[in-house]
Short mmCIF file of C-alpha atoms in Angstrom, two decimals:
data_model
loop_
_atom_site.label_atom_id
_atom_site.label_comp_id
_atom_site.label_asym_id
_atom_site.label_seq_id
_atom_site.Cartn_x
_atom_site.Cartn_y
_atom_site.Cartn_z
CA UNK A 126 124.16 178.80 138.50
CA UNK A 127 127.88 178.80 139.25
CA UNK A 128 130.30 179.44 136.40
CA UNK A 129 134.10 179.25 136.62
CA UNK A 130 135.57 182.75 136.49
CA UNK A 131 137.13 182.41 132.98
CA UNK A 132 133.83 181.11 131.57
CA UNK A 133 131.87 183.91 133.29
CA UNK A 134 134.13 186.66 131.88
CA UNK A 135 134.22 185.04 128.42
CA UNK A 136 130.42 184.81 128.39
CA UNK A 137 130.10 188.50 129.33
CA UNK A 138 132.48 189.48 126.52
CA UNK A 139 130.71 187.21 124.02
CA UNK A 140 127.24 188.65 124.66
CA UNK A 141 128.27 192.30 124.92
CA UNK A 142 126.37 194.37 122.39
CA UNK A 143 126.66 197.80 120.83
CA UNK A 144 124.30 199.32 123.35
CA UNK A 145 126.69 198.58 126.19
CA UNK A 146 129.73 200.53 125.03
CA UNK A 147 131.36 202.79 122.49
CA UNK A 148 131.09 202.96 118.73
CA UNK A 149 134.34 201.00 118.49
CA UNK A 150 132.73 198.20 120.43
CA UNK A 151 129.77 198.44 118.05
CA UNK A 152 132.09 197.70 115.17
CA UNK A 153 133.68 194.82 117.10
CA UNK A 154 130.20 193.48 117.82
CA UNK A 155 129.31 193.71 114.11
CA UNK A 156 132.43 191.76 113.07
CA UNK A 157 131.71 189.23 115.79
CA UNK A 158 128.13 188.69 114.65
CA UNK A 159 129.23 188.56 111.05
CA UNK A 160 131.60 185.68 111.80
CA UNK A 161 128.87 183.87 113.77
CA UNK A 162 126.48 184.27 110.82
CA UNK A 163 129.16 182.93 108.46
CA UNK A 164 129.62 179.81 110.57
CA UNK A 165 125.85 179.29 110.76
CA UNK A 166 125.32 179.72 107.00
CA UNK A 167 128.28 177.50 106.13
CA UNK A 168 127.14 174.71 108.44
CA UNK A 169 123.57 174.99 107.19
CA UNK A 170 124.69 174.66 103.58
CA UNK A 171 126.99 171.76 104.46
CA UNK A 172 124.22 169.78 106.17
CA UNK A 173 121.79 170.35 103.28
CA UNK A 174 124.27 169.44 100.54
CA UNK A 175 125.61 166.37 102.36
CA UNK A 176 122.08 165.10 103.00
CA UNK A 177 121.10 165.50 99.34
CA UNK A 178 124.33 163.90 98.11
CA UNK A 179 123.84 161.00 100.54
CA UNK A 180 120.33 160.53 99.20
CA UNK A 181 121.53 160.66 95.61
CA UNK A 182 124.21 158.06 96.32
CA UNK A 183 121.67 155.83 98.10
CA UNK A 184 119.31 156.08 95.12
CA UNK A 185 122.04 155.07 92.72
CA UNK A 186 122.99 152.20 94.99
CA UNK A 187 119.40 151.01 95.17
CA UNK A 188 118.41 151.47 91.55
CA UNK A 189 121.58 150.37 89.76
CA UNK A 190 122.99 147.80 92.16
CA UNK A 191 119.48 146.38 92.49
CA UNK A 192 119.90 145.12 88.91
CA UNK A 193 123.64 144.51 88.54
CA UNK A 194 124.92 141.34 90.29
CA UNK A 195 126.86 142.25 93.42
CA UNK A 196 129.32 139.36 92.95
CA UNK A 197 129.34 136.69 90.26
CA UNK A 198 131.48 133.54 90.65
CA UNK A 199 132.09 131.94 87.26
CA UNK A 200 132.71 128.44 88.56
CA UNK A 201 130.83 125.68 90.41
CA UNK A 202 130.96 126.29 94.19
CA UNK A 203 129.65 124.46 97.21
CA UNK A 204 126.66 126.00 99.01
CA UNK A 205 128.50 125.72 102.33
CA UNK A 206 131.40 127.79 100.92
CA UNK A 207 129.09 130.51 99.59
CA UNK A 208 127.02 130.89 102.75
CA UNK A 209 130.19 130.98 104.84
CA UNK A 210 131.32 134.17 103.11
CA UNK A 211 130.89 137.47 105.02
CA UNK A 212 127.97 139.78 104.11
CA UNK A 213 126.31 137.14 101.86
CA UNK A 214 122.57 136.79 102.44
CA UNK A 215 121.76 134.41 99.57
CA UNK A 216 123.01 132.91 96.32
CA UNK A 217 121.49 131.47 93.18
CA UNK A 218 122.58 129.83 89.91
CA UNK A 219 122.95 132.56 87.32
CA UNK A 220 123.70 132.96 83.62
CA UNK A 221 124.44 136.14 81.71
CA UNK A 222 124.83 136.60 77.95
CA UNK A 223 124.83 139.34 75.36
CA UNK A 224 121.69 139.28 73.25
CA UNK A 225 119.63 141.24 70.75
CA UNK A 226 115.88 141.64 71.21
CA UNK A 227 113.63 142.46 68.26
CA UNK A 228 110.06 143.67 68.20
CA UNK A 229 107.88 144.59 65.24
CA UNK A 230 109.20 148.16 65.32
CA UNK A 231 112.79 148.07 66.59
CA UNK A 232 115.68 146.02 67.95
CA UNK A 233 118.09 146.60 70.85
CA UNK A 234 121.19 145.06 72.33
CA UNK A 235 120.68 143.87 75.93
CA UNK A 236 122.14 141.74 78.68
CA UNK A 237 120.18 138.52 79.08
CA UNK A 238 120.04 137.33 82.70
CA UNK A 239 119.05 133.77 83.46
CA UNK A 240 117.66 133.72 87.00
CA UNK A 241 115.57 131.76 89.48
CA UNK A 242 112.24 133.37 90.28
CA UNK A 243 112.13 132.67 94.02
CA UNK A 244 115.61 134.13 94.68
CA UNK A 245 114.86 137.25 92.65
CA UNK A 246 111.56 137.76 94.47
CA UNK A 247 113.15 137.50 97.91
CA UNK A 248 116.44 139.33 97.46
CA UNK A 249 116.21 142.03 94.77
CA UNK A 250 114.62 145.46 94.52
CA UNK A 251 113.50 144.69 90.96
CA UNK A 252 110.81 142.37 92.29
CA UNK A 253 109.36 145.27 94.34
CA UNK A 254 109.33 147.66 91.37
CA UNK A 255 107.18 145.59 89.03
CA UNK A 256 104.62 147.61 87.10
CA UNK A 257 103.14 144.54 85.43
CA UNK A 258 103.46 140.84 86.21
CA UNK A 259 105.90 139.20 88.63
CA UNK A 260 108.94 136.94 88.67
CA UNK A 261 106.68 133.98 89.46
CA UNK A 262 105.83 133.92 85.75
CA UNK A 263 109.40 132.82 84.94
CA UNK A 264 108.93 129.06 84.96
CA UNK A 265 111.06 126.50 83.14
CA UNK A 266 109.86 125.94 79.57
CA UNK A 267 107.58 128.99 79.53
CA UNK A 268 110.06 131.19 77.66
CA UNK A 269 108.66 134.22 79.42
CA UNK A 270 110.71 137.39 79.86
CA UNK A 271 110.63 140.40 82.15
CA UNK A 272 111.90 143.68 80.71
CA UNK A 273 112.30 147.27 81.91
CA UNK A 274 109.75 149.97 81.24
CA UNK A 275 112.33 152.04 79.31
CA UNK A 276 113.05 149.10 77.00
CA UNK A 277 109.34 148.39 76.52
CA UNK A 278 108.82 151.99 75.39
CA UNK A 279 111.76 151.82 72.98
CA UNK A 280 110.49 148.57 71.45
CA UNK A 281 106.84 149.69 71.64
CA UNK A 282 105.71 146.53 73.41
CA UNK A 283 103.81 145.67 76.58
CA UNK A 284 103.04 142.65 78.74
CA UNK A 285 101.67 139.81 76.62
CA UNK A 286 103.53 140.82 73.42
CA UNK A 287 106.18 138.70 71.74
CA UNK A 288 109.88 139.46 71.36
CA UNK A 289 112.53 137.67 69.35
CA UNK A 290 115.67 137.05 71.40
CA UNK A 291 118.87 136.34 69.46
CA UNK A 292 122.03 135.23 71.27
CA UNK A 293 125.39 135.70 69.60
CA UNK A 294 127.13 133.35 72.02
CA UNK A 295 125.43 130.29 70.51
CA UNK A 296 124.57 129.44 66.94
CA UNK A 297 122.76 126.80 64.88
CA UNK A 298 123.26 125.58 61.33
CA UNK A 299 120.37 126.17 58.95
CA UNK A 300 119.87 125.83 55.17
CA UNK A 301 120.79 129.52 55.05
CA UNK A 302 124.07 128.99 56.88
CA UNK A 303 125.15 129.52 60.45
CA UNK A 304 122.63 131.62 62.39
CA UNK A 305 122.57 132.93 65.95
CA UNK A 306 120.42 130.95 68.34
CA UNK A 307 117.05 132.65 68.69
CA UNK A 308 113.65 132.20 70.22
CA UNK A 309 110.32 133.98 70.43
CA UNK A 310 109.57 134.87 74.04
CA UNK A 311 106.50 136.35 75.73
CA UNK A 312 106.75 139.47 77.87
CA UNK A 313 105.26 138.44 81.20
CA UNK A 314 106.32 141.43 83.30
CA UNK A 315 107.62 145.02 83.20
CA UNK A 316 109.72 146.62 85.93
CA UNK A 317 110.68 150.26 86.50
CA UNK A 318 113.75 150.90 88.66
CA UNK A 319 114.23 154.39 87.23
CA UNK A 320 117.90 153.67 86.43
CA UNK A 321 120.10 153.64 83.35
CA UNK A 322 119.99 149.84 83.42
CA UNK A 323 116.25 149.61 82.76
CA UNK A 324 116.70 149.39 78.99
CA UNK A 325 119.76 147.14 79.10
CA UNK A 326 118.62 144.03 81.00
CA UNK A 327 115.95 141.38 80.42
CA UNK A 328 115.25 138.45 82.73
CA UNK A 329 114.37 134.87 81.76
CA UNK A 330 114.25 131.60 83.63
CA UNK A 331 117.71 130.03 83.97
CA UNK A 332 116.84 126.74 82.24
CA UNK A 333 115.31 128.60 79.30
CA UNK A 334 118.46 130.69 78.91
CA UNK A 335 120.65 127.57 79.01
CA UNK A 336 118.56 125.97 76.26
CA UNK A 337 118.80 129.16 74.22
CA UNK A 338 122.59 129.07 74.66
CA UNK A 339 122.70 125.39 73.65
CA UNK A 340 123.89 124.40 77.12
CA UNK A 341 121.05 122.23 78.41
CA UNK A 342 123.20 120.71 81.16
CA UNK A 343 124.08 124.18 82.44
CA UNK A 344 127.79 123.41 82.78
CA UNK A 345 128.69 127.10 82.27
CA UNK A 346 126.24 128.35 84.88
CA UNK A 347 127.71 130.86 87.35
CA UNK A 348 126.73 131.70 90.94
CA UNK A 349 125.29 135.08 91.82
CA UNK A 350 125.79 136.34 95.38
CA UNK A 351 123.42 138.75 97.11
CA UNK A 352 125.12 140.96 99.73
CA UNK A 353 123.47 142.82 102.58
CA UNK A 354 125.54 145.86 101.59
CA UNK A 355 127.04 145.97 98.09
CA UNK A 356 129.66 148.53 99.20
CA UNK A 357 131.16 145.90 101.53
CA UNK A 358 132.01 143.60 98.65
CA UNK A 359 135.75 143.58 99.43
CA UNK A 360 135.26 141.59 102.64
CA UNK A 361 133.37 138.98 100.62
CA UNK A 362 135.79 139.05 97.69
CA UNK A 363 138.96 138.18 99.63
CA UNK A 364 138.07 134.53 100.48
CA UNK A 365 136.91 133.96 96.89
CA UNK A 366 140.18 135.28 95.45
CA UNK A 367 142.15 133.23 97.99
CA UNK A 368 140.27 130.14 96.73
CA UNK A 369 141.46 131.01 93.20
CA UNK A 370 137.92 131.23 91.79
CA UNK A 371 137.12 133.43 88.75
CA UNK A 372 134.93 136.26 89.99
CA UNK A 373 133.39 139.55 88.85
CA UNK A 374 131.96 142.32 91.03
CA UNK A 375 129.70 145.28 90.44
CA UNK A 376 132.81 147.51 90.57
CA UNK A 377 133.90 146.25 87.16
CA UNK A 378 130.61 147.39 85.64
CA UNK A 379 129.54 150.47 87.59
CA UNK A 380 132.63 151.42 89.59
CA UNK A 381 133.49 154.60 87.61
CA UNK A 382 129.98 155.99 88.12
CA UNK A 383 130.10 155.56 91.89
CA UNK A 384 133.67 156.89 91.99
CA UNK A 385 132.50 160.04 90.19
CA UNK A 386 129.61 160.50 92.63
CA UNK A 387 131.92 159.99 95.60
CA UNK A 388 134.48 162.46 94.25
CA UNK A 389 131.77 165.07 93.65
CA UNK A 390 130.45 164.53 97.16
CA UNK A 391 133.92 164.90 98.68
CA UNK A 392 134.68 168.05 96.69
CA UNK A 393 131.38 169.64 97.73
CA UNK A 394 132.14 168.70 101.32
CA UNK A 395 135.62 170.26 101.11
CA UNK A 396 134.35 173.44 99.47
CA UNK A 397 131.66 174.04 102.08
CA UNK A 398 134.06 173.13 104.88
CA UNK A 399 136.42 175.83 103.62
CA UNK A 400 133.54 178.32 103.79
CA UNK A 401 133.07 177.39 107.46
CA UNK A 402 136.84 177.70 107.98
CA UNK A 403 136.84 181.21 106.50
CA UNK A 404 133.97 182.22 108.77
CA UNK A 405 135.66 180.64 111.79
CA UNK A 406 138.90 182.49 111.15
CA UNK A 407 136.95 185.74 110.92
CA UNK A 408 136.81 185.26 114.66
CA UNK A 409 140.53 186.07 114.70
CA UNK A 410 139.93 189.66 113.63
CA UNK A 411 137.03 190.18 116.02
CA UNK A 412 138.88 188.64 118.98
CA UNK A 413 142.02 190.67 118.23
CA UNK A 414 139.86 193.80 118.42
CA UNK A 415 138.31 192.58 121.67
CA UNK A 416 141.77 191.96 123.13
CA UNK A 417 142.93 195.43 122.07
CA UNK A 418 139.81 197.01 123.58
CA UNK A 419 140.02 195.05 126.83
CA UNK A 420 143.67 195.81 127.58
CA UNK A 421 142.69 197.67 130.74
CA UNK A 422 140.48 194.80 131.94
CA UNK A 423 143.25 192.30 131.27
CA UNK A 424 145.78 194.40 133.19
CA UNK A 425 143.43 194.75 136.19
CA UNK A 426 142.82 191.01 136.24
CA UNK A 427 146.56 190.36 136.12
CA UNK A 428 147.24 192.76 139.00
CA UNK A 429 144.60 190.92 141.02
CA UNK A 430 146.49 187.66 140.54
CA UNK A 431 144.90 186.05 137.49
CA UNK A 432 147.40 183.76 135.79
CA UNK A 433 148.31 184.27 132.11
CA UNK A 434 146.98 180.80 131.23
CA UNK A 435 143.63 181.76 132.79
CA UNK A 436 143.50 184.93 130.70
CA UNK A 437 144.23 182.83 127.62
CA UNK A 438 141.39 180.50 128.63
CA UNK A 439 139.01 183.51 128.82
CA UNK A 440 139.51 184.42 125.18
CA UNK A 441 139.59 180.83 123.92
CA UNK A 442 136.21 180.35 125.62
CA UNK A 443 135.06 183.63 124.11
CA UNK A 444 135.77 182.24 120.65
CA UNK A 445 134.18 178.91 121.61
CA UNK A 446 130.98 180.65 122.77
CA UNK A 447 130.75 182.43 119.43
CA UNK A 448 131.34 179.12 117.69
CA UNK A 449 128.62 177.47 119.76
CA UNK A 450 126.19 180.20 118.73
CA UNK A 451 127.03 179.86 115.04
CA UNK A 452 127.14 176.06 115.07
CA UNK A 453 123.91 175.84 117.05
CA UNK A 454 122.06 178.12 114.65
CA UNK A 455 123.56 176.31 111.65
CA UNK A 456 122.68 172.87 113.06
CA UNK A 457 119.05 173.76 113.75
CA UNK A 458 118.63 175.63 110.46
CA UNK A 459 120.36 172.91 108.42
CA UNK A 460 118.27 170.07 109.85
CA UNK A 461 115.03 172.05 109.61
CA UNK A 462 115.61 173.18 106.01
CA UNK A 463 116.67 169.66 104.98
CA UNK A 464 113.51 168.14 106.45
CA UNK A 465 111.32 170.81 104.82
CA UNK A 466 113.24 171.07 101.54
CA UNK A 467 110.91 168.97 99.37
CA UNK A 468 107.64 170.31 100.85
CA UNK A 469 108.84 173.91 100.39
CA UNK A 470 109.96 173.27 96.80
CA UNK A 471 106.64 171.59 96.09
CA UNK A 472 104.78 174.55 97.59
CA UNK A 473 106.83 177.00 95.51
CA UNK A 474 106.42 174.75 92.44
CA UNK A 475 110.17 174.48 91.88
CA UNK A 476 110.66 171.85 89.12
CA UNK A 477 113.46 169.82 90.72
CA UNK A 478 112.97 166.05 90.82
CA UNK A 479 115.73 163.44 90.66
CA UNK A 480 113.57 160.40 91.40
CA UNK A 481 111.65 158.56 88.73
CA UNK A 482 108.36 158.95 90.60
CA UNK A 483 108.78 162.75 90.79
CA UNK A 484 108.88 162.91 94.59
CA UNK A 485 111.65 165.50 94.67
CA UNK A 486 115.21 165.49 95.88
CA UNK A 487 116.46 162.38 97.64
CA UNK A 488 117.24 163.15 101.29
CA UNK A 489 119.32 160.95 103.58
CA UNK A 490 120.58 162.56 106.79
CA UNK A 491 123.40 160.72 108.56
CA UNK A 492 123.33 161.94 112.14
CA UNK A 493 126.87 160.85 112.88
CA UNK A 494 128.02 162.87 109.89
CA UNK A 495 126.05 165.92 111.02
CA UNK A 496 127.42 165.71 114.56
CA UNK A 497 130.95 165.32 113.18
CA UNK A 498 130.83 168.43 110.99
CA UNK A 499 129.26 170.42 113.86
CA UNK A 500 132.03 169.41 116.25
CA UNK A 501 134.62 170.15 113.57
CA UNK A 502 133.17 173.66 113.22
CA UNK A 503 133.59 174.17 116.95
CA UNK A 504 137.16 172.89 116.74
CA UNK A 505 137.93 175.44 114.01
CA UNK A 506 136.57 178.19 116.27
CA UNK A 507 138.84 177.07 119.11
CA UNK A 508 141.87 176.97 116.81
CA UNK A 509 141.02 180.44 115.47
CA UNK A 510 140.85 181.76 119.05
CA UNK A 511 144.33 180.61 120.06
CA UNK A 512 146.29 183.48 118.49
CA UNK A 513 144.21 186.33 120.01
CA UNK A 514 144.17 184.46 123.33
CA UNK A 515 147.97 184.15 123.35
CA UNK A 516 148.22 187.83 122.53
CA UNK A 517 146.00 188.63 125.50
CA UNK A 518 148.12 186.38 127.72
CA UNK A 519 151.25 188.37 126.84
CA UNK A 520 149.74 191.75 127.81
CA UNK A 521 152.01 193.78 130.10
CA UNK A 522 149.94 195.32 132.94
CA UNK A 523 152.17 198.40 133.34
CA UNK A 524 151.94 199.37 129.69
CA UNK A 525 148.24 198.62 129.46
CA UNK A 526 147.34 200.69 132.55
CA UNK A 527 149.61 203.52 131.43
CA UNK A 528 147.54 203.88 128.25
CA UNK A 529 144.24 203.96 130.14
#
């Protein structure tokens, strides 16, 4: 196979080993391999950490934003307006209120969500994480409720038991004075999303919630929007704000949590990227040694008519070849370890599990992200090679040959 002359020479320099030359070259070869190993280890760690952090973020998005309304419009809106909004896949009438639920053994403060069963079944993850019952049990007048598994354990109740729901937002007058509106409800289902919201939300049929809130006509009913991607809420929000409609988004409830996760992910990315940068710039020392050792070769090439820019290209390609070796090893090792991470930890009985079902670390590899960090590693290697390559380009043949 034909190689351009600069690439051929750079490849010969890059693969030269300690058996081919002096002890000085052995040391140069050691430094060179050390820098290649640093790039490989840094890229491997970066791919593993990014994949785990992506998986963790995706789990939070699924488990928390599967319960919290993506967007809630607190005003009557036309169906044509709602379905004309970007990223909206469905909408439903919705009511939310603060409430207290009481069992025989305990009581808890919760968010009471008035929903429609068919919309919840089709468009939420909660409906797919039911341990007992289903949303079909939420019919008007049934006064059934669906609660989270964490809340059922705290209240020591199960499907079929009764709960007393008391709503502070509405009250009735009794012989004992003004009392919060309350009702005995039957637990018809239990869900388990494995999130911090499991013990904070209960679901009831919308009409039942309106009656409990003394709003039979439902004049204060809001509209809940389901988005195909909750993170793209801003595109949906702009037309609503322009229409001067009162609106709330998931960012107002859970924004700080996702900001903290994103910041942690970015800081881990930066830290590991700096490790790769340190390894890449180790190439500077090894290439400077190669340039010093190859002074005679450079001088001979110059006397034979090789241009300075071509000599510079030789050593830039030398650094690039080393970067390709390190990035290639790191890419293969990172992807392989990421794919085998949970099976290996399970085999070694390492007790790490972030998912509620105990299936191990969440893994989500973004191939575009992996390709980007690999190419960036190669770019760092090229940048690190520029200084030694410029030094080689400025070699004076007469001085170099005089020292041979």
